[in-house]
């Protein structure tokens, strides 16, 4: 095999450069943490964190001061993420937890516990991860929700597969399971970001519409001060709401992967 050309402008290799000090991320992924705007001392939930780039960015913006609960369904991914977190931040607690089932019901006679109390009292498995089943409602100041998606915005796309309309709809339905768990977990006054690395409007604009319709307590916050384009029209959002979300298009002049981002605040 002979390499005859390379894609993109020449870039220096990063292997070993400022190890533990620098992490490469796509621009939209960087924007997510700034949209959430974490503050020192806050308690934050990253519902689908692996491999952990956005999580460590949150920790950096908080000056590593606070508590970040970083979850992913895959135990193997979280063991890898734990090693990554330990090298970069002390405020992150990695959990192998399915966030579609992470909302605990407060039963009669039970005492509400904060995330820190739950973490501190949890047993540790043989692989070093805490054994936590979930958290109670009104537990988090901020939630970063970047759920599994169809990833139609990723590039380079080394494998081209055909997504049927049924598959696209199924992905949006699965994301709504995360949403239904996320919003009760958020404190009143708390902030939430919803993001995907796909260009599919069912998973993007139409899921924002779903949040606003099903959860009147959630208010869409403007992200127009951040890089990116407005949302697409005629996909469930008003013209004003389209201006408030951020859509990244590979054909745009800023030259990024396809991505979508929306920000919310829980007002009651």
PDB file of C-alpha atoms in Angstrom:
ATOM      1  CA  UNK A   1       0.000   0.000   0.000  1.00  0.00           C
ATOM      2  CA  UNK A   2       1.386   3.395  -1.034  1.00  0.00           C
ATOM      3  CA  UNK A   3       0.016   6.670   0.368  1.00  0.00           C
ATOM      4  CA  UNK A   4      -0.282   9.063  -2.538  1.00  0.00           C
ATOM      5  CA  UNK A   5      -1.893  11.996  -0.737  1.00  0.00           C
ATOM      6  CA  UNK A   6      -3.172  13.182   2.628  1.00  0.00           C
ATOM      7  CA  UNK A   7      -6.482  14.768   3.576  1.00  0.00           C
ATOM      8  CA  UNK A   8      -6.457  18.280   5.017  1.00  0.00           C
ATOM      9  CA  UNK A   9      -3.601  20.588   5.838  1.00  0.00           C
ATOM     10  CA  UNK A  10      -0.370  19.179   7.317  1.00  0.00           C
ATOM     11  CA  UNK A  11      -0.598  18.828  11.097  1.00  0.00           C
ATOM     12  CA  UNK A  12       2.132  17.844  13.560  1.00  0.00           C
ATOM     13  CA  UNK A  13       1.651  14.584  15.452  1.00  0.00           C
ATOM     14  CA  UNK A  14       0.385  15.067  19.013  1.00  0.00           C
ATOM     15  CA  UNK A  15       1.644  11.781  20.433  1.00  0.00           C
ATOM     16  CA  UNK A  16       3.519  12.656  23.601  1.00  0.00           C
ATOM     17  CA  UNK A  17       3.235  16.441  23.154  1.00  0.00           C
ATOM     18  CA  UNK A  18       2.272  18.067  26.472  1.00  0.00           C
ATOM     19  CA  UNK A  19       1.002  14.724  27.679  1.00  0.00           C
ATOM     20  CA  UNK A  20      -1.657  15.215  30.358  1.00  0.00           C
ATOM     21  CA  UNK A  21      -1.872  18.926  29.507  1.00  0.00           C
ATOM     22  CA  UNK A  22      -3.610  18.981  26.136  1.00  0.00           C
ATOM     23  CA  UNK A  23      -6.468  17.052  24.508  1.00  0.00           C
ATOM     24  CA  UNK A  24      -7.484  17.358  20.866  1.00  0.00           C
ATOM     25  CA  UNK A  25     -11.196  17.995  20.302  1.00  0.00           C
ATOM     26  CA  UNK A  26     -13.421  19.021  17.427  1.00  0.00           C
ATOM     27  CA  UNK A  27     -14.675  22.603  17.665  1.00  0.00           C
ATOM     28  CA  UNK A  28     -18.334  21.640  18.343  1.00  0.00           C
ATOM     29  CA  UNK A  29     -17.268  19.415  21.223  1.00  0.00           C
ATOM     30  CA  UNK A  30     -15.340  22.333  22.727  1.00  0.00           C
ATOM     31  CA  UNK A  31     -18.400  24.571  22.389  1.00  0.00           C
ATOM     32  CA  UNK A  32     -20.560  22.144  24.424  1.00  0.00           C
ATOM     33  CA  UNK A  33     -18.694  22.755  27.686  1.00  0.00           C
ATOM     34  CA  UNK A  34     -18.818  26.526  27.203  1.00  0.00           C
ATOM     35  CA  UNK A  35     -22.557  26.319  26.523  1.00  0.00           C
ATOM     36  CA  UNK A  36     -23.092  24.489  29.830  1.00  0.00           C
ATOM     37  CA  UNK A  37     -20.863  27.043  31.580  1.00  0.00           C
ATOM     38  CA  UNK A  38     -19.954  24.984  34.676  1.00  0.00           C
ATOM     39  CA  UNK A  39     -19.000  26.885  37.816  1.00  0.00           C
ATOM     40  CA  UNK A  40     -16.595  25.884  40.612  1.00  0.00           C
ATOM     41  CA  UNK A  41     -18.365  23.932  43.342  1.00  0.00           C
ATOM     42  CA  UNK A  42     -21.262  22.731  41.190  1.00  0.00           C
ATOM     43  CA  UNK A  43     -22.489  19.139  40.980  1.00  0.00           C
ATOM     44  CA  UNK A  44     -22.649  17.981  37.366  1.00  0.00           C
ATOM     45  CA  UNK A  45     -23.869  14.855  35.594  1.00  0.00           C
ATOM     46  CA  UNK A  46     -22.393  13.748  32.268  1.00  0.00           C
ATOM     47  CA  UNK A  47     -24.871  11.067  31.225  1.00  0.00           C
ATOM     48  CA  UNK A  48     -22.945   9.501  28.316  1.00  0.00           C
ATOM     49  CA  UNK A  49     -19.363  10.552  28.879  1.00  0.00           C
ATOM     50  CA  UNK A  50     -17.063   8.075  27.097  1.00  0.00           C
ATOM     51  CA  UNK A  51     -14.350   8.614  26.018  1.00  0.00           C
ATOM     52  CA  UNK A  52     -14.307  11.645  28.341  1.00  0.00           C
ATOM     53  CA  UNK A  53     -13.084  14.673  26.400  1.00  0.00           C
ATOM     54  CA  UNK A  54     -16.095  16.860  27.214  1.00  0.00           C
ATOM     55  CA  UNK A  55     -16.000  15.693  30.831  1.00  0.00           C
ATOM     56  CA  UNK A  56     -12.406  16.758  31.384  1.00  0.00           C
ATOM     57  CA  UNK A  57     -13.132  20.078  29.652  1.00  0.00           C
ATOM     58  CA  UNK A  58     -15.893  20.684  32.214  1.00  0.00           C
ATOM     59  CA  UNK A  59     -13.439  19.905  35.014  1.00  0.00           C
ATOM     60  CA  UNK A  60     -10.946  22.355  33.537  1.00  0.00           C
ATOM     61  CA  UNK A  61     -13.530  25.154  33.332  1.00  0.00           C
ATOM     62  CA  UNK A  62     -14.464  24.467  36.983  1.00  0.00           C
ATOM     63  CA  UNK A  63     -10.804  24.602  38.041  1.00  0.00           C
ATOM     64  CA  UNK A  64     -11.221  20.974  39.129  1.00  0.00           C
ATOM     65  CA  UNK A  65     -13.422  22.242  41.976  1.00  0.00           C
ATOM     66  CA  UNK A  66     -16.788  20.519  42.394  1.00  0.00           C
ATOM     67  CA  UNK A  67     -18.184  17.097  41.579  1.00  0.00           C
ATOM     68  CA  UNK A  68     -18.689  15.586  38.123  1.00  0.00           C
ATOM     69  CA  UNK A  69     -20.476  12.242  37.876  1.00  0.00           C
ATOM     70  CA  UNK A  70     -19.391  10.711  34.566  1.00  0.00           C
ATOM     71  CA  UNK A  71     -21.501   7.798  33.316  1.00  0.00           C
ATOM     72  CA  UNK A  72     -21.566   5.345  30.465  1.00  0.00           C
ATOM     73  CA  UNK A  73     -23.382   2.051  30.004  1.00  0.00           C
ATOM     74  CA  UNK A  74     -20.184   0.263  28.937  1.00  0.00           C
ATOM     75  CA  UNK A  75     -18.076  -0.887  31.862  1.00  0.00           C
ATOM     76  CA  UNK A  76     -15.081  -1.425  29.580  1.00  0.00           C
ATOM     77  CA  UNK A  77     -15.285   2.177  28.343  1.00  0.00           C
ATOM     78  CA  UNK A  78     -15.568   3.509  31.873  1.00  0.00           C
ATOM     79  CA  UNK A  79     -12.506   1.609  33.076  1.00  0.00           C
ATOM     80  CA  UNK A  80     -10.565   3.239  30.242  1.00  0.00           C
ATOM     81  CA  UNK A  81     -12.147   6.626  31.011  1.00  0.00           C
ATOM     82  CA  UNK A  82     -11.272   6.279  34.710  1.00  0.00           C
ATOM     83  CA  UNK A  83      -7.563   6.069  33.886  1.00  0.00           C
ATOM     84  CA  UNK A  84      -7.937   9.082  31.603  1.00  0.00           C
ATOM     85  CA  UNK A  85      -9.757  11.070  34.293  1.00  0.00           C
ATOM     86  CA  UNK A  86      -7.281  10.220  37.020  1.00  0.00           C
ATOM     87  CA  UNK A  87      -4.489  11.674  34.893  1.00  0.00           C
ATOM     88  CA  UNK A  88      -6.342  14.929  34.264  1.00  0.00           C
ATOM     89  CA  UNK A  89      -8.790  15.781  37.069  1.00  0.00           C
ATOM     90  CA  UNK A  90      -9.649  14.808  40.642  1.00  0.00           C
ATOM     91  CA  UNK A  91     -13.280  15.995  40.717  1.00  0.00           C
ATOM     92  CA  UNK A  92     -14.587  13.343  38.281  1.00  0.00           C
ATOM     93  CA  UNK A  93     -16.221  10.127  39.522  1.00  0.00           C
ATOM     94  CA  UNK A  94     -16.591   7.499  36.747  1.00  0.00           C
ATOM     95  CA  UNK A  95     -19.576   5.127  36.881  1.00  0.00           C
ATOM     96  CA  UNK A  96     -20.674   2.208  34.722  1.00  0.00           C
ATOM     97  CA  UNK A  97     -24.317   3.282  34.720  1.00  0.00           C
ATOM     98  CA  UNK A  98     -27.087   3.123  32.119  1.00  0.00           C
ATOM     99  CA  UNK A  99     -28.394   6.685  32.289  1.00  0.00           C
ATOM    100  CA  UNK A 100     -31.778   5.673  30.886  1.00  0.00           C
ATOM    101  CA  UNK A 101     -32.269   3.958  34.257  1.00  0.00           C
ATOM    102  CA  UNK A 102     -30.384   6.383  36.489  1.00  0.00           C
ATOM    103  CA  UNK A 103     -33.350   8.042  38.220  1.00  0.00           C
ATOM    104  CA  UNK A 104     -34.028   6.518  41.635  1.00  0.00           C
ATOM    105  CA  UNK A 105     -37.509   6.517  43.111  1.00  0.00           C
ATOM    106  CA  UNK A 106     -37.637   7.900  46.644  1.00  0.00           C
ATOM    107  CA  UNK A 107     -39.648   5.258  48.490  1.00  0.00           C
ATOM    108  CA  UNK A 108     -41.698   5.835  51.603  1.00  0.00           C
ATOM    109  CA  UNK A 109     -39.468   6.091  54.657  1.00  0.00           C
ATOM    110  CA  UNK A 110     -36.297   6.609  52.615  1.00  0.00           C
ATOM    111  CA  UNK A 111     -34.122   9.667  53.080  1.00  0.00           C
ATOM    112  CA  UNK A 112     -33.108  11.742  50.050  1.00  0.00           C
ATOM    113  CA  UNK A 113     -29.356  11.619  49.548  1.00  0.00           C
ATOM    114  CA  UNK A 114     -27.181  13.959  47.547  1.00  0.00           C
ATOM    115  CA  UNK A 115     -24.922  12.601  44.782  1.00  0.00           C
ATOM    116  CA  UNK A 116     -21.913  13.049  47.076  1.00  0.00           C
ATOM    117  CA  UNK A 117     -23.590  11.075  49.854  1.00  0.00           C
ATOM    118  CA  UNK A 118     -24.483   8.290  47.420  1.00  0.00           C
ATOM    119  CA  UNK A 119     -20.941   8.187  46.025  1.00  0.00           C
ATOM    120  CA  UNK A 120     -19.300   8.268  49.460  1.00  0.00           C
ATOM    121  CA  UNK A 121     -21.423   5.381  50.758  1.00  0.00           C
ATOM    122  CA  UNK A 122     -21.123   3.202  47.621  1.00  0.00           C
ATOM    123  CA  UNK A 123     -19.134  -0.006  47.608  1.00  0.00           C
ATOM    124  CA  UNK A 124     -16.255  -0.470  45.167  1.00  0.00           C
ATOM    125  CA  UNK A 125     -16.216  -3.327  42.644  1.00  0.00           C
ATOM    126  CA  UNK A 126     -13.128  -5.409  41.895  1.00  0.00           C
ATOM    127  CA  UNK A 127     -12.356  -3.264  38.858  1.00  0.00           C
ATOM    128  CA  UNK A 128     -12.251  -0.119  41.013  1.00  0.00           C
ATOM    129  CA  UNK A 129     -15.545   1.439  39.865  1.00  0.00           C
ATOM    130  CA  UNK A 130     -18.133   2.509  42.428  1.00  0.00           C
ATOM    131  CA  UNK A 131     -21.336   0.452  42.513  1.00  0.00           C
ATOM    132  CA  UNK A 132     -24.067   3.089  42.066  1.00  0.00           C
ATOM    133  CA  UNK A 133     -27.557   2.386  40.701  1.00  0.00           C
ATOM    134  CA  UNK A 134     -28.669   5.995  40.233  1.00  0.00           C
ATOM    135  CA  UNK A 135     -29.557   9.304  41.851  1.00  0.00           C
ATOM    136  CA  UNK A 136     -32.635  11.047  43.216  1.00  0.00           C
ATOM    137  CA  UNK A 137     -34.607  13.835  41.591  1.00  0.00           C
ATOM    138  CA  UNK A 138     -33.339  17.412  41.935  1.00  0.00           C
ATOM    139  CA  UNK A 139     -29.721  16.321  42.426  1.00  0.00           C
ATOM    140  CA  UNK A 140     -27.661  18.185  39.814  1.00  0.00           C
ATOM    141  CA  UNK A 141     -26.796  21.809  39.065  1.00  0.00           C
ATOM    142  CA  UNK A 142     -25.930  20.930  35.462  1.00  0.00           C
ATOM    143  CA  UNK A 143     -26.431  18.001  33.113  1.00  0.00           C
ATOM    144  CA  UNK A 144     -24.522  17.327  29.911  1.00  0.00           C
ATOM    145  CA  UNK A 145     -26.570  15.017  27.706  1.00  0.00           C
ATOM    146  CA  UNK A 146     -24.747  13.826  24.590  1.00  0.00           C
ATOM    147  CA  UNK A 147     -26.639  10.564  23.939  1.00  0.00           C
ATOM    148  CA  UNK A 148     -25.856   7.825  21.431  1.00  0.00           C
ATOM    149  CA  UNK A 149     -26.877   8.954  17.955  1.00  0.00           C
ATOM    150  CA  UNK A 150     -26.672   7.957  14.299  1.00  0.00           C
ATOM    151  CA  UNK A 151     -23.342   9.848  14.015  1.00  0.00           C
ATOM    152  CA  UNK A 152     -24.116  11.082  10.502  1.00  0.00           C
ATOM    153  CA  UNK A 153     -22.003  14.184  11.147  1.00  0.00           C
ATOM    154  CA  UNK A 154     -18.732  12.392  11.855  1.00  0.00           C
ATOM    155  CA  UNK A 155     -15.837  12.711   9.463  1.00  0.00           C
ATOM    156  CA  UNK A 156     -13.812  11.234   8.048  1.00  0.00           C
ATOM    157  CA  UNK A 157     -16.525   8.655   7.541  1.00  0.00           C
ATOM    158  CA  UNK A 158     -14.494   5.507   7.043  1.00  0.00           C
ATOM    159  CA  UNK A 159     -17.556   3.265   6.774  1.00  0.00           C
ATOM    160  CA  UNK A 160     -20.643   4.282   4.822  1.00  0.00           C
ATOM    161  CA  UNK A 161     -23.845   2.590   5.908  1.00  0.00           C
ATOM    162  CA  UNK A 162     -27.420   3.260   4.904  1.00  0.00           C
ATOM    163  CA  UNK A 163     -29.797   4.464   7.609  1.00  0.00           C
ATOM    164  CA  UNK A 164     -33.449   3.741   7.030  1.00  0.00           C
ATOM    165  CA  UNK A 165     -36.168   6.130   8.195  1.00  0.00           C
ATOM    166  CA  UNK A 166     -37.117   3.507  10.778  1.00  0.00           C
ATOM    167  CA  UNK A 167     -33.570   3.476  12.192  1.00  0.00           C
ATOM    168  CA  UNK A 168     -33.453   7.256  12.373  1.00  0.00           C
ATOM    169  CA  UNK A 169     -36.747   7.346  14.257  1.00  0.00           C
ATOM    170  CA  UNK A 170     -35.572   4.582  16.578  1.00  0.00           C
ATOM    171  CA  UNK A 171     -32.475   6.616  17.486  1.00  0.00           C
ATOM    172  CA  UNK A 172     -34.607   9.636  18.403  1.00  0.00           C
ATOM    173  CA  UNK A 173     -36.886   7.474  20.541  1.00  0.00           C
ATOM    174  CA  UNK A 174     -33.880   6.063  22.398  1.00  0.00           C
ATOM    175  CA  UNK A 175     -32.531   9.574  23.048  1.00  0.00           C
ATOM    176  CA  UNK A 176     -35.867  10.537  24.566  1.00  0.00           C
ATOM    177  CA  UNK A 177     -35.338   7.854  27.219  1.00  0.00           C
ATOM    178  CA  UNK A 178     -32.246   9.775  28.364  1.00  0.00           C
ATOM    179  CA  UNK A 179     -34.184  13.036  28.281  1.00  0.00           C
ATOM    180  CA  UNK A 180     -36.981  11.614  30.448  1.00  0.00           C
ATOM    181  CA  UNK A 181     -34.416  10.653  33.095  1.00  0.00           C
ATOM    182  CA  UNK A 182     -32.305  13.798  32.818  1.00  0.00           C
ATOM    183  CA  UNK A 183     -34.907  16.459  33.484  1.00  0.00           C
ATOM    184  CA  UNK A 184     -36.159  15.132  36.857  1.00  0.00           C
ATOM    185  CA  UNK A 185     -32.525  14.795  37.986  1.00  0.00           C
ATOM    186  CA  UNK A 186     -31.882  18.482  37.288  1.00  0.00           C
ATOM    187  CA  UNK A 187     -32.406  21.004  40.086  1.00  0.00           C
ATOM    188  CA  UNK A 188     -34.804  23.913  39.582  1.00  0.00           C
ATOM    189  CA  UNK A 189     -32.649  26.677  38.135  1.00  0.00           C
ATOM    190  CA  UNK A 190     -30.224  24.094  36.759  1.00  0.00           C
ATOM    191  CA  UNK A 191     -28.797  24.046  33.250  1.00  0.00           C
ATOM    192  CA  UNK A 192     -28.738  21.263  30.653  1.00  0.00           C
ATOM    193  CA  UNK A 193     -27.159  20.871  27.233  1.00  0.00           C
ATOM    194  CA  UNK A 194     -28.400  18.427  24.624  1.00  0.00           C
ATOM    195  CA  UNK A 195     -26.034  17.574  21.781  1.00  0.00           C
ATOM    196  CA  UNK A 196     -25.467  15.033  19.019  1.00  0.00           C
ATOM    197  CA  UNK A 197     -22.886  14.413  16.303  1.00  0.00           C
ATOM    198  CA  UNK A 198     -25.536  13.840  13.650  1.00  0.00           C
ATOM    199  CA  UNK A 199     -27.278  16.009  11.035  1.00  0.00           C
ATOM    200  CA  UNK A 200     -30.589  14.149  11.378  1.00  0.00           C
ATOM    201  CA  UNK A 201     -33.334  16.620  12.358  1.00  0.00           C
ATOM    202  CA  UNK A 202     -35.316  13.882  14.131  1.00  0.00           C
ATOM    203  CA  UNK A 203     -32.492  13.651  16.677  1.00  0.00           C
ATOM    204  CA  UNK A 204     -31.864  17.383  16.788  1.00  0.00           C
ATOM    205  CA  UNK A 205     -34.484  20.095  16.231  1.00  0.00           C
ATOM    206  CA  UNK A 206     -37.364  17.670  16.731  1.00  0.00           C
ATOM    207  CA  UNK A 207     -35.963  16.418  20.036  1.00  0.00           C
ATOM    208  CA  UNK A 208     -35.685  20.036  21.196  1.00  0.00           C
ATOM    209  CA  UNK A 209     -39.355  20.393  20.273  1.00  0.00           C
ATOM    210  CA  UNK A 210     -40.054  17.209  22.279  1.00  0.00           C
ATOM    211  CA  UNK A 211     -38.354  18.653  25.372  1.00  0.00           C
ATOM    212  CA  UNK A 212     -40.243  21.946  25.184  1.00  0.00           C
ATOM    213  CA  UNK A 213     -43.597  20.223  24.615  1.00  0.00           C
ATOM    214  CA  UNK A 214     -43.301  17.400  27.141  1.00  0.00           C
ATOM    215  CA  UNK A 215     -41.488  19.367  29.858  1.00  0.00           C
ATOM    216  CA  UNK A 216     -42.918  22.898  30.271  1.00  0.00           C
ATOM    217  CA  UNK A 217     -40.448  23.384  33.142  1.00  0.00           C
ATOM    218  CA  UNK A 218     -37.632  23.575  30.582  1.00  0.00           C
ATOM    219  CA  UNK A 219     -36.808  26.862  28.896  1.00  0.00           C
ATOM    220  CA  UNK A 220     -34.676  27.030  25.763  1.00  0.00           C
ATOM    221  CA  UNK A 221     -31.645  29.272  26.273  1.00  0.00           C
ATOM    222  CA  UNK A 222     -29.999  31.205  23.459  1.00  0.00           C
ATOM    223  CA  UNK A 223     -26.582  29.988  22.312  1.00  0.00           C
ATOM    224  CA  UNK A 224     -26.380  32.536  19.491  1.00  0.00           C
ATOM    225  CA  UNK A 225     -23.215  34.004  21.047  1.00  0.00           C
ATOM    226  CA  UNK A 226     -21.369  30.768  20.320  1.00  0.00           C
ATOM    227  CA  UNK A 227     -19.983  29.521  16.980  1.00  0.00           C
ATOM    228  CA  UNK A 228     -22.302  27.616  14.675  1.00  0.00           C
ATOM    229  CA  UNK A 229     -25.366  28.081  12.506  1.00  0.00           C
ATOM    230  CA  UNK A 230     -29.049  28.380  13.478  1.00  0.00           C
ATOM    231  CA  UNK A 231     -31.286  25.312  13.496  1.00  0.00           C
ATOM    232  CA  UNK A 232     -33.087  24.223  10.349  1.00  0.00           C
ATOM    233  CA  UNK A 233     -36.527  25.774   9.702  1.00  0.00           C
ATOM    234  CA  UNK A 234     -39.784  23.824   9.484  1.00  0.00           C
ATOM    235  CA  UNK A 235     -38.489  21.034  11.735  1.00  0.00           C
ATOM    236  CA  UNK A 236     -40.592  21.752  14.807  1.00  0.00           C
ATOM    237  CA  UNK A 237     -38.994  24.973  16.061  1.00  0.00           C
ATOM    238  CA  UNK A 238     -40.107  28.562  15.588  1.00  0.00           C
ATOM    239  CA  UNK A 239     -37.847  30.989  13.761  1.00  0.00           C
ATOM    240  CA  UNK A 240     -36.801  32.475  17.101  1.00  0.00           C
ATOM    241  CA  UNK A 241     -36.030  29.030  18.555  1.00  0.00           C
ATOM    242  CA  UNK A 242     -33.954  28.126  15.485  1.00  0.00           C
ATOM    243  CA  UNK A 243     -31.754  31.144  16.198  1.00  0.00           C
ATOM    244  CA  UNK A 244     -31.215  29.945  19.777  1.00  0.00           C
ATOM    245  CA  UNK A 245     -29.730  26.516  18.956  1.00  0.00           C
ATOM    246  CA  UNK A 246     -26.420  25.776  17.234  1.00  0.00           C
ATOM    247  CA  UNK A 247     -26.047  23.512  14.195  1.00  0.00           C
ATOM    248  CA  UNK A 248     -22.631  22.751  12.715  1.00  0.00           C
ATOM    249  CA  UNK A 249     -22.559  21.861   9.035  1.00  0.00           C
ATOM    250  CA  UNK A 250     -19.550  20.304   7.254  1.00  0.00           C
ATOM    251  CA  UNK A 251     -20.274  22.581   4.268  1.00  0.00           C
ATOM    252  CA  UNK A 252     -20.043  25.778   6.361  1.00  0.00           C
ATOM    253  CA  UNK A 253     -17.044  28.091   6.109  1.00  0.00           C
ATOM    254  CA  UNK A 254     -15.781  27.212   9.620  1.00  0.00           C
ATOM    255  CA  UNK A 255     -15.229  23.652   8.325  1.00  0.00           C
ATOM    256  CA  UNK A 256     -16.307  21.332  11.146  1.00  0.00           C
ATOM    257  CA  UNK A 257     -17.958  17.977  11.560  1.00  0.00           C
ATOM    258  CA  UNK A 258     -21.759  17.838  11.595  1.00  0.00           C
ATOM    259  CA  UNK A 259     -23.072  18.524  15.089  1.00  0.00           C
ATOM    260  CA  UNK A 260     -26.050  19.945  16.978  1.00  0.00           C
ATOM    261  CA  UNK A 261     -26.307  21.689  20.348  1.00  0.00           C
ATOM    262  CA  UNK A 262     -29.121  23.163  22.434  1.00  0.00           C
ATOM    263  CA  UNK A 263     -29.115  24.650  25.939  1.00  0.00           C
ATOM    264  CA  UNK A 264     -31.911  24.677  28.520  1.00  0.00           C
ATOM    265  CA  UNK A 265     -32.697  25.923  31.996  1.00  0.00           C
ATOM    266  CA  UNK A 266     -35.177  24.285  34.372  1.00  0.00           C
ATOM    267  CA  UNK A 267     -37.376  27.151  35.560  1.00  0.00           C
ATOM    268  CA  UNK A 268     -39.754  25.302  37.916  1.00  0.00           C
TER     269      UNK A 268
END
